[in-house]
Amino acid sequence: QLSSKLLKVLFNYYIKGDGNNRLTPYGGYRTTWWTTSPRLRDDLQEICIKMGKSANFQLVKKKNETIKKIRGRVIKQEHPIWVSNLIIKSNTPSVYLHRNRRDNPNTKNREEWIDSHRGMVYCVEVPNHIVYVRRNGKAVWSGNSGTTGDVAKKLGRKCVMTDIKPVRKDIIRGDACFCYPPHNVQLVILHPPYWDIIKYSKDRNDLCNAETLEDYLRMFRKVIDNVTPFLDDGRFLALVIGDKYSKGEWIPLGFLTMNEVIKAGYILKSIIVKNMIGNERGKGIANNLWRYRALKDGFCVFKHEYVIVFQKKNVGLPLEKPKVFPRMLGKCQRHFP
Ligand SMILES: C[S@@+](CC[C@H](N)C(=O)[O-])C[C@H]1O[C@@H](n2cnc3c(N)ncnc32)[C@H](O)[C@@H]1O
């Protein structure tokens, strides 16, 4: 909850009280702390990453490990002991990458590689798209946005990504109701909020802040009407969307938004039903909770969302582009410099 500045103060005083700053042979300092508490170890690691640094830890004494013998009596370690080090350098872009150590010529750079993955890939989604992940004692911030753009890049396709609240530098800030690409495109992929299930921002133009279902559909339709003139005739629009339920009522956002696209003059080509169980597990929502909610409110357990594919009718003539009023132009130029 504290700001990075206050966390630094807290951390510095913790180290003064129960850690140490040792001079290294290279003239710098090494900040180290020891603890028997996994909770304290993990919390301090989290504080370090929130300070813009990172920390690793190592088990130095196992539980029941013999420490020494005093007059024949075996002294054993009652609790495991962990030692943690603050990492000041090498925090970006790769963390925990082992460099050749000057004091140990046998150490080698740890290899990094990109591999193709076969099998399921789950995408956790959180409102600010930044997830704190810890595996095998290594903690990192992990971004989860812009997946479509990453795939496009991998396939060597040009793509423009926009979001009203972007979380990556390669995503352009823009309200999809107004901003448009610098030139015509051949595929549009829309992944709007599923109305108000997740609050992505407080922006009143964010679709998640639509007060009523009618408002949500009206805003969604505005997005379609805005992008349509820039999609080449005969080309495709894919909509990724899921339903929602509220107060015991199933709200078929998938079909309602699908109708809006059809009303805007598109031909429906496919309704792909996508298994989303993994997504929900990624969000930390246990399957049992979904099951409980479904049974409590009297509907089937949600296990799917949709990818709905449309084709823009081939009208033969280029559609007239929307008139850009000076005030709006300023807004768009800011979106697409
Ligand atoms: C379901 S999420 C899409 C997540 C995306 N596929 C990803 O991997 O990060 C919906 C996104 O729509 C964005 N959004 C909501 N209203 C918008 C608007 N009017 N213009 C542009 N983006 C909007 C939200 O900020 C949110 O990031």
CSV table of C-alpha atoms and ligand atoms in Angstrom, one decimal:
chain,number,residue,atom,x,y,z
A,1,GLN,CA,0.0,0.0,0.0
A,2,LEU,CA,2.9,2.4,0.7
A,3,SER,CA,4.6,4.5,-2.0
A,4,SER,CA,8.0,3.4,-3.3
A,5,LYS,CA,9.6,6.3,-1.4
A,6,LEU,CA,8.1,5.3,1.9
A,7,LEU,CA,9.0,1.6,1.3
A,8,LYS,CA,12.6,2.7,0.8
A,9,VAL,CA,12.6,4.4,4.2
A,10,LEU,CA,11.0,1.3,5.8
A,11,PHE,CA,13.5,-1.0,4.1
A,12,ASN,CA,16.6,1.1,5.0
A,13,TYR,CA,15.5,1.2,8.7
A,14,TYR,CA,14.9,-2.5,8.6
A,15,ILE,CA,18.4,-3.1,7.3
A,16,LYS,CA,19.9,-0.7,10.0
A,17,GLY,CA,18.1,-2.8,12.6
A,18,ASP,CA,18.4,-6.3,11.4
A,19,GLY,CA,20.5,-6.5,8.3
A,20,ASN,CA,23.9,-5.3,7.2
A,21,ASN,CA,25.6,-3.3,4.5
A,22,ARG,CA,29.0,-4.9,3.8
A,23,LEU,CA,31.8,-3.4,1.7
A,24,THR,CA,32.5,-5.6,-1.3
A,25,PRO,CA,36.0,-6.2,-2.7
A,26,TYR,CA,35.0,-4.0,-5.7
A,27,GLY,CA,34.3,-0.9,-3.6
A,28,GLY,CA,30.5,-1.2,-3.5
A,29,TYR,CA,28.1,-2.3,-0.8
A,30,ARG,CA,26.2,-5.6,-0.5
A,31,THR,CA,23.0,-5.4,1.5
A,32,THR,CA,22.2,-8.7,3.2
A,33,TRP,CA,19.6,-9.8,5.7
A,34,TRP,CA,18.9,-13.1,7.4
A,35,THR,CA,15.7,-14.5,8.6
A,36,THR,CA,14.0,-17.8,9.7
A,37,SER,CA,10.6,-16.5,8.7
A,38,PRO,CA,9.5,-17.3,5.1
A,39,ARG,CA,6.8,-14.7,5.5
A,40,LEU,CA,9.3,-12.0,6.4
A,41,ARG,CA,11.6,-13.2,3.6
A,42,ASP,CA,8.8,-13.0,1.0
A,43,ASP,CA,7.5,-9.7,2.2
A,44,LEU,CA,10.9,-8.0,2.1
A,45,GLN,CA,11.4,-9.4,-1.4
A,46,GLU,CA,8.1,-7.9,-2.4
A,47,ILE,CA,9.1,-4.5,-0.9
A,48,CYS,CA,12.4,-4.6,-2.8
A,49,ILE,CA,10.7,-5.1,-6.1
A,50,LYS,CA,8.2,-2.3,-5.3
A,51,MET,CA,11.3,-0.1,-4.6
A,52,GLY,CA,12.4,-0.7,-8.2
A,53,LYS,CA,15.2,-3.1,-7.1
A,54,SER,CA,15.0,-6.9,-6.5
A,55,ALA,CA,16.2,-9.5,-4.0
A,56,ASN,CA,17.1,-13.1,-4.1
A,57,PHE,CA,17.3,-15.5,-1.3
A,58,GLN,CA,19.1,-18.8,-0.5
A,59,LEU,CA,18.5,-21.4,2.1
A,60,VAL,CA,21.7,-21.5,4.2
A,61,LYS,CA,20.7,-23.8,7.1
A,62,LYS,CA,18.1,-26.5,6.8
A,63,LYS,CA,15.8,-27.5,9.6
A,64,ASN,CA,17.4,-30.1,11.9
A,65,GLU,CA,20.8,-29.5,10.3
A,66,THR,CA,23.6,-30.2,12.7
A,67,ILE,CA,25.3,-26.9,13.5
A,68,LYS,CA,28.0,-28.0,16.0
A,69,LYS,CA,28.6,-30.3,18.9
A,70,ILE,CA,29.2,-28.9,22.4
A,71,ARG,CA,30.8,-31.4,24.8
A,72,GLY,CA,29.3,-34.3,22.8
A,73,ARG,CA,25.8,-32.6,22.7
A,74,VAL,CA,24.6,-32.2,19.1
A,75,ILE,CA,23.2,-28.7,18.5
A,76,LYS,CA,20.6,-28.7,15.6
A,77,GLN,CA,19.1,-25.9,13.7
A,78,GLU,CA,15.5,-25.5,14.9
A,79,HIS,CA,14.2,-23.4,12.0
A,80,PRO,CA,15.6,-23.1,8.4
A,81,ILE,CA,17.6,-19.9,7.9
A,82,TRP,CA,17.3,-17.8,4.7
A,83,VAL,CA,19.8,-15.2,3.5
A,84,SER,CA,18.6,-12.5,1.1
A,85,ASN,CA,20.7,-10.0,-1.0
A,86,LEU,CA,19.5,-6.8,-2.5
A,87,ILE,CA,20.0,-6.6,-6.2
A,88,ILE,CA,20.6,-3.1,-7.4
A,89,LYS,CA,22.0,-3.7,-10.9
A,90,SER,CA,20.7,-6.0,-13.6
A,91,ASN,CA,17.1,-5.4,-12.8
A,92,THR,CA,16.1,-4.6,-16.3
A,93,PRO,CA,15.4,-6.0,-18.9
A,94,SER,CA,16.5,-9.4,-17.4
A,95,VAL,CA,16.6,-10.0,-13.7
A,96,TYR,CA,18.5,-12.7,-11.9
A,97,LEU,CA,20.8,-13.2,-14.9
A,98,HIS,CA,24.1,-14.5,-13.6
A,99,ARG,CA,27.1,-12.7,-14.9
A,100,ASN,CA,30.6,-13.9,-14.9
A,101,ARG,CA,31.9,-13.2,-11.4
A,102,ARG,CA,35.3,-11.6,-11.2
A,103,ASP,CA,35.9,-13.5,-8.0
A,104,ASN,CA,35.0,-16.8,-9.5
A,105,PRO,CA,36.3,-17.6,-13.0
A,106,ASN,CA,34.3,-20.8,-13.1
A,107,THR,CA,30.9,-19.1,-13.3
A,108,LYS,CA,29.3,-18.8,-16.7
A,109,ASN,CA,26.6,-16.5,-18.0
A,110,ARG,CA,23.2,-18.2,-17.6
A,111,GLU,CA,21.8,-18.9,-21.0
A,112,GLU,CA,18.5,-17.3,-22.1
A,113,TRP,CA,16.6,-18.6,-25.1
A,114,ILE,CA,13.2,-18.3,-26.8
A,115,ASP,CA,11.5,-21.6,-27.4
A,116,SER,CA,8.2,-22.7,-29.0
A,117,HIS,CA,5.7,-24.0,-26.5
A,118,ARG,CA,3.3,-26.8,-27.2
A,119,GLY,CA,0.3,-27.1,-25.0
A,120,MET,CA,-1.9,-24.8,-23.0
A,121,VAL,CA,-1.0,-21.2,-22.4
A,122,TYR,CA,-3.0,-19.4,-19.7
A,123,CYS,CA,-3.3,-15.6,-19.6
A,124,VAL,CA,-4.0,-14.1,-16.2
A,125,GLU,CA,-5.8,-10.8,-16.5
A,126,VAL,CA,-5.8,-8.1,-13.8
A,127,PRO,CA,-7.1,-4.5,-14.0
A,128,ASN,CA,-3.6,-2.8,-14.3
A,129,HIS,CA,-2.2,-5.7,-16.4
A,130,ILE,CA,0.8,-6.0,-14.1
A,131,VAL,CA,1.2,-9.2,-12.1
A,132,TYR,CA,3.7,-9.9,-9.3
A,133,VAL,CA,5.0,-13.4,-10.0
A,134,ARG,CA,7.3,-15.5,-7.9
A,135,ARG,CA,8.7,-18.9,-8.9
A,136,ASN,CA,11.5,-20.7,-7.2
A,137,GLY,CA,12.3,-17.8,-5.0
A,138,LYS,CA,12.6,-15.3,-7.9
A,139,ALA,CA,10.1,-12.5,-7.9
A,140,VAL,CA,9.4,-10.3,-11.0
A,141,TRP,CA,6.8,-7.9,-12.4
A,142,SER,CA,5.1,-9.5,-15.3
A,143,GLY,CA,3.0,-7.7,-17.9
A,144,ASN,CA,0.0,-9.4,-19.4
A,145,SER,CA,-1.2,-6.9,-22.0
A,146,GLY,CA,-0.7,-6.7,-25.7
A,147,THR,CA,-0.8,-10.4,-26.5
A,148,THR,CA,-2.4,-9.8,-29.9
A,149,GLY,CA,0.3,-7.4,-30.8
A,150,ASP,CA,3.0,-9.8,-29.7
A,151,VAL,CA,1.6,-12.5,-32.0
A,152,ALA,CA,1.4,-10.1,-34.9
A,153,LYS,CA,5.0,-9.2,-34.4
A,154,LYS,CA,6.0,-12.8,-34.2
A,155,LEU,CA,4.2,-13.5,-37.5
A,156,GLY,CA,5.9,-10.5,-39.1
A,157,ARG,CA,2.5,-8.6,-39.5
A,158,LYS,CA,2.3,-4.9,-39.0
A,159,CYS,CA,-0.2,-3.9,-36.3
A,160,VAL,CA,-1.4,-0.9,-34.4
A,161,MET,CA,-2.5,-1.5,-30.8
A,162,THR,CA,-4.7,1.0,-28.9
A,163,ASP,CA,-6.1,1.1,-25.5
A,164,ILE,CA,-7.7,3.9,-23.4
A,165,LYS,CA,-5.3,3.0,-20.6
A,166,PRO,CA,-2.2,1.4,-22.2
A,167,VAL,CA,0.2,-0.4,-20.0
A,168,ARG,CA,3.0,-0.9,-22.5
A,169,LYS,CA,4.9,1.6,-24.5
A,170,ASP,CA,4.0,0.0,-27.8
A,171,ILE,CA,0.3,0.4,-27.2
A,172,ILE,CA,-1.0,3.8,-28.3
A,173,ARG,CA,-3.3,5.6,-25.9
A,174,GLY,CA,-6.6,6.2,-27.7
A,175,ASP,CA,-10.3,6.1,-27.2
A,176,ALA,CA,-11.6,3.5,-29.7
A,177,CYS,CA,-14.7,5.5,-30.2
A,178,PHE,CA,-12.7,8.4,-31.7
A,179,CYS,CA,-9.1,7.4,-32.7
A,180,TYR,CA,-8.3,5.6,-35.8
A,181,PRO,CA,-5.3,4.0,-37.5
A,182,PRO,CA,-3.0,6.1,-39.7
A,183,HIS,CA,-4.1,4.2,-42.8
A,184,ASN,CA,-6.5,1.4,-43.8
A,185,VAL,CA,-6.2,-2.0,-42.2
A,186,GLN,CA,-7.0,-5.6,-43.3
A,187,LEU,CA,-8.0,-7.0,-39.9
A,188,VAL,CA,-9.5,-5.6,-36.8
A,189,ILE,CA,-9.4,-7.5,-33.5
A,190,LEU,CA,-11.6,-6.1,-30.7
A,191,HIS,CA,-11.4,-7.2,-27.1
A,192,PRO,CA,-13.6,-4.9,-25.2
A,193,PRO,CA,-14.4,-5.0,-21.5
A,194,TYR,CA,-17.1,-7.5,-20.7
A,195,TRP,CA,-19.1,-4.5,-19.5
A,196,ASP,CA,-18.3,-3.9,-15.8
A,197,ILE,CA,-16.9,-7.3,-14.8
A,198,ILE,CA,-13.4,-5.7,-14.4
A,199,LYS,CA,-12.8,-2.0,-13.8
A,200,TYR,CA,-9.9,-1.2,-16.0
A,201,SER,CA,-9.9,2.6,-15.4
A,202,LYS,CA,-12.0,5.4,-14.1
A,203,ASP,CA,-12.2,7.0,-17.5
A,204,ARG,CA,-15.9,7.7,-18.3
A,205,ASN,CA,-15.2,6.6,-21.9
A,206,ASP,CA,-13.9,3.2,-20.8
A,207,LEU,CA,-16.6,0.7,-21.8
A,208,CYS,CA,-16.3,-0.8,-18.3
A,209,ASN,CA,-17.8,2.3,-16.9
A,210,ALA,CA,-21.0,2.3,-18.9
A,211,GLU,CA,-23.9,2.7,-16.4
A,212,THR,CA,-26.4,0.6,-18.2
A,213,LEU,CA,-26.3,-2.3,-20.6
A,214,GLU,CA,-27.9,0.1,-23.2
A,215,ASP,CA,-25.0,2.6,-22.7
A,216,TYR,CA,-22.5,-0.2,-23.0
A,217,LEU,CA,-23.9,-1.4,-26.3
A,218,ARG,CA,-24.2,2.2,-27.6
A,219,MET,CA,-20.5,2.8,-26.8
A,220,PHE,CA,-19.6,-0.5,-28.4
A,221,ARG,CA,-21.5,0.4,-31.5
A,222,LYS,CA,-19.6,3.7,-31.6
A,223,VAL,CA,-16.3,1.8,-31.7
A,224,ILE,CA,-17.6,-0.3,-34.6
A,225,ASP,CA,-18.8,2.7,-36.6
A,226,ASN,CA,-15.5,4.5,-35.9
A,227,VAL,CA,-13.3,1.6,-37.1
A,228,THR,CA,-15.4,0.4,-40.1
A,229,PRO,CA,-14.3,3.1,-42.6
A,230,PHE,CA,-10.7,2.1,-42.1
A,231,LEU,CA,-11.2,-1.7,-42.6
A,232,ASP,CA,-10.8,-2.7,-46.3
A,233,ASP,CA,-13.9,-4.0,-47.9
A,234,GLY,CA,-14.3,-7.8,-47.8
A,235,ARG,CA,-11.8,-8.0,-44.8
A,236,PHE,CA,-12.4,-9.3,-41.3
A,237,LEU,CA,-13.2,-8.2,-37.8
A,238,ALA,CA,-12.8,-10.5,-34.9
A,239,LEU,CA,-14.5,-9.8,-31.6
A,240,VAL,CA,-13.3,-11.5,-28.4
A,241,ILE,CA,-16.1,-11.3,-25.8
A,242,GLY,CA,-17.7,-13.2,-22.9
A,243,ASP,CA,-21.0,-13.1,-21.2
A,244,LYS,CA,-21.7,-11.9,-17.7
A,245,TYR,CA,-24.2,-12.7,-15.0
A,246,SER,CA,-25.5,-10.4,-12.4
A,247,LYS,CA,-28.0,-10.9,-9.6
A,248,GLY,CA,-29.1,-14.3,-10.9
A,249,GLU,CA,-29.5,-13.2,-14.5
A,250,TRP,CA,-27.3,-14.3,-17.4
A,251,ILE,CA,-26.5,-11.3,-19.6
A,252,PRO,CA,-25.5,-12.6,-23.1
A,253,LEU,CA,-23.0,-9.8,-23.9
A,254,GLY,CA,-21.6,-12.1,-26.7
A,255,PHE,CA,-24.8,-12.2,-28.7
A,256,LEU,CA,-25.8,-8.6,-27.9
A,257,THR,CA,-22.5,-7.2,-29.2
A,258,MET,CA,-22.6,-9.7,-32.1
A,259,ASN,CA,-26.0,-8.1,-33.1
A,260,GLU,CA,-24.5,-4.6,-33.0
A,261,VAL,CA,-21.8,-5.6,-35.4
A,262,ILE,CA,-24.3,-7.2,-37.8
A,263,LYS,CA,-26.5,-4.1,-37.6
A,264,ALA,CA,-23.4,-2.1,-38.6
A,265,GLY,CA,-23.4,-3.9,-41.9
A,266,TYR,CA,-21.1,-6.9,-41.4
A,267,ILE,CA,-21.7,-10.5,-42.4
A,268,LEU,CA,-21.4,-13.1,-39.6
A,269,LYS,CA,-18.8,-15.7,-40.5
A,270,SER,CA,-18.1,-17.8,-37.4
A,271,ILE,CA,-18.9,-18.1,-33.7
A,272,ILE,CA,-15.9,-19.8,-32.1
A,273,VAL,CA,-16.6,-21.0,-28.5
A,274,LYS,CA,-13.4,-20.7,-26.5
A,275,ASN,CA,-12.8,-22.7,-23.3
A,276,MET,CA,-11.9,-20.1,-20.6
A,277,ILE,CA,-11.5,-22.3,-17.6
A,278,GLY,CA,-7.7,-21.6,-17.6
A,279,ASN,CA,-8.3,-17.8,-17.6
A,280,GLU,CA,-10.4,-18.0,-14.5
A,281,ARG,CA,-7.9,-20.2,-12.7
A,282,GLY,CA,-5.3,-17.6,-13.7
A,283,LYS,CA,-7.3,-14.9,-12.1
A,284,GLY,CA,-7.1,-16.8,-8.9
A,285,ILE,CA,-10.8,-17.6,-8.9
A,286,ALA,CA,-11.2,-21.2,-7.8
A,287,ASN,CA,-13.4,-23.4,-9.9
A,288,ASN,CA,-15.4,-24.3,-6.8
A,289,LEU,CA,-16.3,-20.6,-6.4
A,290,TRP,CA,-17.7,-20.5,-9.9
A,291,ARG,CA,-19.5,-23.7,-9.3
A,292,TYR,CA,-20.9,-22.4,-6.0
A,293,ARG,CA,-22.1,-19.1,-7.6
A,294,ALA,CA,-23.7,-21.0,-10.5
A,295,LEU,CA,-25.5,-23.4,-8.3
A,296,LYS,CA,-26.6,-20.6,-5.9
A,297,ASP,CA,-28.0,-18.4,-8.7
A,298,GLY,CA,-29.4,-21.3,-10.7
A,299,PHE,CA,-27.5,-21.4,-14.0
A,300,CYS,CA,-24.9,-23.6,-15.7
A,301,VAL,CA,-21.2,-23.1,-14.8
A,302,PHE,CA,-19.5,-20.6,-17.1
A,303,LYS,CA,-16.8,-22.3,-19.1
A,304,HIS,CA,-16.7,-20.4,-22.3
A,305,GLU,CA,-16.3,-17.1,-24.1
A,306,TYR,CA,-16.5,-16.3,-27.8
A,307,VAL,CA,-14.3,-15.2,-30.7
A,308,ILE,CA,-16.9,-14.0,-33.2
A,309,VAL,CA,-15.6,-13.4,-36.8
A,310,PHE,CA,-17.3,-11.0,-39.2
A,311,GLN,CA,-16.6,-9.9,-42.8
A,312,LYS,CA,-17.1,-6.4,-44.0
A,313,LYS,CA,-19.5,-6.3,-46.9
A,314,ASN,CA,-17.8,-5.6,-50.2
A,315,VAL,CA,-19.4,-2.3,-51.1
A,316,GLY,CA,-17.1,-1.8,-54.0
A,317,LEU,CA,-16.6,1.9,-53.3
A,318,PRO,CA,-14.4,3.3,-50.5
A,319,LEU,CA,-16.6,4.4,-47.7
A,320,GLU,CA,-16.5,8.1,-46.8
A,321,LYS,CA,-14.2,8.7,-43.9
A,322,PRO,CA,-15.7,10.5,-40.9
A,323,LYS,CA,-15.3,14.3,-40.9
A,324,VAL,CA,-12.6,15.3,-38.5
A,325,PHE,CA,-13.5,18.4,-36.6
A,326,PRO,CA,-10.5,20.6,-35.4
A,327,ARG,CA,-11.1,19.8,-31.7
A,328,MET,CA,-11.2,16.0,-32.5
A,329,LEU,CA,-8.2,16.2,-34.8
A,330,GLY,CA,-6.2,17.6,-31.9
A,331,LYS,CA,-7.3,14.6,-29.9
A,332,CYS,CA,-6.4,12.1,-32.6
A,333,GLN,CA,-3.1,13.7,-33.4
A,334,ARG,CA,-2.2,13.2,-29.8
A,335,HIS,CA,-3.2,9.5,-30.1
A,336,PHE,CA,-1.3,9.1,-33.4
A,337,PRO,CA,1.6,11.5,-33.6
B,1,LIG,C1,-10.8,-7.3,-22.0
B,1,LIG,S1,-9.5,-6.1,-21.9
B,1,LIG,C2,-8.5,-6.4,-23.3
B,1,LIG,C3,-7.2,-6.9,-22.8
B,1,LIG,C4,-6.2,-7.1,-23.9
B,1,LIG,N1,-6.6,-8.1,-24.9
B,1,LIG,C5,-4.9,-7.5,-23.3
B,1,LIG,O1,-4.4,-8.6,-23.6
B,1,LIG,O2,-4.4,-6.7,-22.5
B,1,LIG,C6,-10.4,-4.6,-22.4
B,1,LIG,C7,-9.6,-3.4,-22.6
B,1,LIG,O3,-10.4,-2.4,-23.2
B,1,LIG,C8,-9.9,-1.1,-22.9
B,1,LIG,N2,-10.9,-0.1,-23.2
B,1,LIG,C9,-12.1,0.1,-22.5
B,1,LIG,N3,-12.7,1.1,-23.1
B,1,LIG,C10,-12.0,1.6,-24.1
B,1,LIG,C11,-12.1,2.6,-25.1
B,1,LIG,N4,-13.2,3.4,-25.2
B,1,LIG,N5,-11.1,2.7,-26.0
B,1,LIG,C12,-10.0,1.9,-26.0
B,1,LIG,N6,-9.8,1.0,-25.1
B,1,LIG,C13,-10.8,0.8,-24.2
B,1,LIG,C14,-9.5,-1.3,-21.4
B,1,LIG,O4,-8.6,-0.4,-20.9
B,1,LIG,C15,-9.0,-2.7,-21.3
B,1,LIG,O5,-7.6,-2.8,-21.4
